[in-house]
Amino acid sequence: MEDPVCREQSYSCGSLTNISYPFWGLNRPHSCGGGDLFNLKCNGDDNTTSILIDSQSFTVKEINTTAHIMRLVRTDLAHDVCSPQVNDTYLNPSIFQLGSGSYNITIFYKCSTSVDTSFGYFRCGIFRDGVEDELQKKSLWPKGCSRHVQVPVDVPLLNYVGDHGLDFLKQALASGFTVIINFGRSIGKSL
């Protein structure tokens, strides 16, 4: 039987309200959640919620516990695309699955070659849709770049090349990406 405290106490912070299992945090106790992986932190400065997954910080834009989905934004890249704190975005695939509209883009930093017109570019790098293996197979991997980062986005790639690259990248990173939570494998409790 469900603990009465858990039934009565939901997580609410800013635009996220009435969030229940498997999430916990703020005034919703750890015992009401699905473990450390689902600990939500309310940032009092701006009433946003963050979650730490595999040592990566994400801002949580929305959570739908009924549909088992949430929208995440990589906090480091949303604040400053030129200074990523970690490399590729990693979410344990046995617990989290990218939504059907999500796909990876790869951001390359400090590239020594001239910008290929098939890439979007911005003041500190270039980017392209696709993951590392796909780009290498298609010979679209830029030469002479000192670092690259992969991040999922949901914003469709329309015309991101040329001077509009930074605008697109900011929009895509701020919008975030959808994640489906696989409750069955991630946690032992049922909803």
Tab-separated table of C-alpha atoms in Angstrom:
chain	number	residue	atom	x	y	z
A	1	MET	CA	0.000	0.000	0.000
A	2	GLU	CA	1.265	3.464	-0.867
A	3	ASP	CA	2.600	5.623	1.963
A	4	PRO	CA	0.034	8.353	2.810
A	5	VAL	CA	2.806	10.986	2.962
A	6	CYS	CA	3.810	10.114	-0.627
A	7	ARG	CA	0.220	10.263	-1.813
A	8	GLU	CA	-0.277	13.696	-0.249
A	9	GLN	CA	3.106	15.251	-1.000
A	10	SER	CA	3.954	16.025	-4.638
A	11	TYR	CA	6.925	17.949	-6.010
A	12	SER	CA	6.169	21.489	-7.194
A	13	CYS	CA	8.650	24.156	-8.280
A	14	GLY	CA	7.995	26.932	-10.794
A	15	SER	CA	6.148	25.563	-13.828
A	16	LEU	CA	6.495	21.942	-12.636
A	17	THR	CA	3.575	21.068	-10.385
A	18	ASN	CA	2.020	17.962	-8.920
A	19	ILE	CA	4.974	15.717	-9.831
A	20	SER	CA	4.836	12.265	-8.249
A	21	TYR	CA	6.583	8.894	-8.417
A	22	PRO	CA	9.332	8.124	-9.300
A	23	PHE	CA	10.476	11.708	-8.677
A	24	TRP	CA	11.273	13.205	-5.298
A	25	GLY	CA	12.886	16.326	-3.900
A	26	LEU	CA	12.129	19.581	-2.110
A	27	ASN	CA	9.325	18.633	0.303
A	28	ARG	CA	8.732	15.189	-1.250
A	29	PRO	CA	10.879	12.679	0.713
A	30	HIS	CA	13.455	10.288	-0.784
A	31	SER	CA	11.317	7.319	0.321
A	32	CYS	CA	8.571	8.495	-2.079
A	33	GLY	CA	10.836	8.324	-5.131
A	34	GLY	CA	12.514	5.767	-7.326
A	35	GLY	CA	16.047	6.320	-6.042
A	36	ASP	CA	18.822	8.884	-6.340
A	37	LEU	CA	18.501	9.059	-10.125
A	38	PHE	CA	15.119	10.802	-9.807
A	39	ASN	CA	16.097	13.511	-7.303
A	40	LEU	CA	14.747	16.891	-8.434
A	41	LYS	CA	16.306	20.114	-7.151
A	42	CYS	CA	14.369	23.368	-7.099
A	43	ASN	CA	16.589	26.331	-7.938
A	44	GLY	CA	15.172	29.144	-5.846
A	45	ASP	CA	16.820	31.911	-7.861
A	46	ASP	CA	14.684	31.310	-10.933
A	47	ASN	CA	12.216	28.587	-9.855
A	48	THR	CA	13.608	26.061	-12.313
A	49	THR	CA	14.179	22.395	-11.611
A	50	SER	CA	17.385	20.498	-12.251
A	51	ILE	CA	18.265	16.820	-12.187
A	52	LEU	CA	21.679	15.161	-12.108
A	53	ILE	CA	21.937	12.107	-14.372
A	54	ASP	CA	25.268	10.306	-14.700
A	55	SER	CA	27.153	13.420	-13.468
A	56	GLN	CA	25.465	15.627	-16.080
A	57	SER	CA	23.210	18.461	-14.998
A	58	PHE	CA	19.953	18.980	-16.870
A	59	THR	CA	17.266	21.611	-16.479
A	60	VAL	CA	13.862	19.915	-16.430
A	61	LYS	CA	11.400	21.799	-18.639
A	62	GLU	CA	8.441	19.473	-18.158
A	63	ILE	CA	7.465	16.119	-16.695
A	64	ASN	CA	4.452	14.005	-17.563
A	65	THR	CA	4.363	11.146	-15.049
A	66	THR	CA	1.302	9.610	-16.744
A	67	ALA	CA	3.014	9.353	-20.144
A	68	HIS	CA	6.432	8.644	-18.535
A	69	ILE	CA	8.186	11.449	-20.396
A	70	MET	CA	10.200	14.524	-19.512
A	71	ARG	CA	11.838	17.332	-21.462
A	72	LEU	CA	15.460	18.024	-20.562
A	73	VAL	CA	17.921	20.776	-21.445
A	74	ARG	CA	21.647	20.328	-20.966
A	75	THR	CA	22.330	23.060	-18.440
A	76	ASP	CA	25.952	23.717	-19.369
A	77	LEU	CA	25.268	24.185	-23.095
A	78	ALA	CA	22.144	26.270	-22.555
A	79	HIS	CA	24.175	28.728	-20.469
A	80	ASP	CA	27.225	28.858	-22.740
A	81	VAL	CA	27.506	26.750	-25.880
A	82	CYS	CA	31.212	27.585	-26.103
A	83	SER	CA	32.092	26.087	-22.701
A	84	PRO	CA	30.654	22.566	-22.374
A	85	GLN	CA	31.338	21.019	-18.978
A	86	VAL	CA	31.110	17.412	-20.204
A	87	ASN	CA	31.465	15.756	-23.581
A	88	ASP	CA	28.698	13.697	-25.161
A	89	THR	CA	25.301	13.575	-23.537
A	90	TYR	CA	24.845	10.138	-22.034
A	91	LEU	CA	21.623	8.729	-20.653
A	92	ASN	CA	21.502	5.098	-19.547
A	93	PRO	CA	19.516	3.446	-22.379
A	94	SER	CA	17.992	0.845	-20.054
A	95	ILE	CA	16.292	3.685	-18.141
A	96	PHE	CA	15.994	6.571	-20.616
A	97	GLN	CA	15.130	6.484	-24.296
A	98	LEU	CA	15.143	9.515	-26.568
A	99	GLY	CA	11.691	10.498	-27.799
A	100	SER	CA	10.784	9.772	-31.411
A	101	GLY	CA	11.325	13.416	-32.432
A	102	SER	CA	14.767	13.649	-30.845
A	103	TYR	CA	18.036	13.276	-32.710
A	104	ASN	CA	21.686	14.046	-32.059
A	105	ILE	CA	23.657	16.994	-33.298
A	106	THR	CA	27.428	17.119	-33.010
A	107	ILE	CA	29.175	20.357	-32.078
A	108	PHE	CA	32.840	20.709	-33.060
A	109	TYR	CA	35.181	23.160	-31.333
A	110	LYS	CA	38.408	24.888	-32.380
A	111	CYS	CA	38.515	23.570	-35.926
A	112	SER	CA	41.569	24.527	-37.956
A	113	THR	CA	40.027	24.006	-41.406
A	114	SER	CA	37.757	26.418	-43.204
A	115	VAL	CA	34.060	26.004	-42.510
A	116	ASP	CA	32.316	23.565	-44.825
A	117	THR	CA	29.072	25.125	-46.089
A	118	SER	CA	27.112	22.024	-45.007
A	119	PHE	CA	27.793	22.932	-41.365
A	120	GLY	CA	26.140	25.499	-39.188
A	121	TYR	CA	28.679	27.743	-37.574
A	122	PHE	CA	28.958	30.098	-34.647
A	123	ARG	CA	31.724	32.087	-32.950
A	124	CYS	CA	33.502	29.151	-31.299
A	125	GLY	CA	32.700	26.199	-33.520
A	126	ILE	CA	30.580	24.399	-36.074
A	127	PHE	CA	27.773	21.834	-35.801
A	128	ARG	CA	25.910	19.304	-37.861
A	129	ASP	CA	23.080	16.831	-37.351
A	130	GLY	CA	24.098	13.233	-36.828
A	131	VAL	CA	26.237	11.215	-34.476
A	132	GLU	CA	29.981	10.687	-34.703
A	133	ASP	CA	29.843	7.306	-36.471
A	134	GLU	CA	27.323	8.519	-39.068
A	135	LEU	CA	29.360	11.634	-39.834
A	136	GLN	CA	32.586	9.653	-40.220
A	137	LYS	CA	30.937	7.086	-42.514
A	138	LYS	CA	29.567	9.851	-44.721
A	139	SER	CA	32.963	11.630	-44.755
A	140	LEU	CA	31.358	14.643	-43.122
A	141	TRP	CA	33.728	14.683	-40.166
A	142	PRO	CA	35.601	18.018	-40.141
A	143	LYS	CA	39.373	17.811	-39.909
A	144	GLY	CA	41.479	19.520	-37.284
A	145	CYS	CA	38.878	20.014	-34.541
A	146	SER	CA	40.176	19.721	-30.995
A	147	ARG	CA	36.907	18.664	-29.383
A	148	HIS	CA	33.372	17.555	-30.173
A	149	VAL	CA	30.185	17.173	-28.154
A	150	GLN	CA	26.995	15.320	-29.052
A	151	VAL	CA	23.666	16.491	-27.701
A	152	PRO	CA	20.084	15.506	-28.513
A	153	VAL	CA	17.614	18.153	-29.695
A	154	ASP	CA	13.981	18.160	-30.827
A	155	VAL	CA	14.041	21.305	-32.972
A	156	PRO	CA	13.938	20.354	-36.663
A	157	LEU	CA	16.901	21.295	-38.814
A	158	LEU	CA	15.607	23.747	-41.352
A	159	ASN	CA	18.206	26.179	-42.587
A	160	TYR	CA	20.886	26.380	-39.959
A	161	VAL	CA	23.908	27.055	-42.135
A	162	GLY	CA	25.647	30.389	-42.425
A	163	ASP	CA	25.097	33.341	-40.138
A	164	HIS	CA	21.970	31.858	-38.569
A	165	GLY	CA	23.895	28.980	-36.991
A	166	LEU	CA	24.135	30.442	-33.503
A	167	ASP	CA	20.456	31.425	-33.471
A	168	PHE	CA	19.431	27.896	-34.423
A	169	LEU	CA	21.820	26.315	-31.949
A	170	LYS	CA	20.606	28.489	-29.057
A	171	GLN	CA	16.979	27.733	-29.914
A	172	ALA	CA	17.610	23.996	-30.236
A	173	LEU	CA	19.597	23.756	-27.000
A	174	ALA	CA	17.102	25.892	-25.036
A	175	SER	CA	14.186	23.803	-26.287
A	176	GLY	CA	15.845	20.592	-25.148
A	177	PHE	CA	14.801	17.062	-25.954
A	178	THR	CA	12.188	14.516	-24.930
A	179	VAL	CA	13.107	11.470	-22.889
A	180	ILE	CA	10.922	8.441	-22.268
A	181	ILE	CA	11.440	6.925	-18.830
A	182	ASN	CA	11.452	3.142	-18.772
A	183	PHE	CA	9.956	2.573	-15.330
A	184	GLY	CA	9.955	-1.199	-15.614
A	185	ARG	CA	13.727	-1.564	-15.784
A	186	SER	CA	14.746	1.483	-13.823
A	187	ILE	CA	12.931	0.962	-10.581
A	188	GLY	CA	11.216	-1.790	-8.685
A	189	LYS	CA	8.052	-0.002	-7.577
A	190	SER	CA	4.996	0.155	-9.754
A	191	LEU	CA	3.198	3.390	-10.441
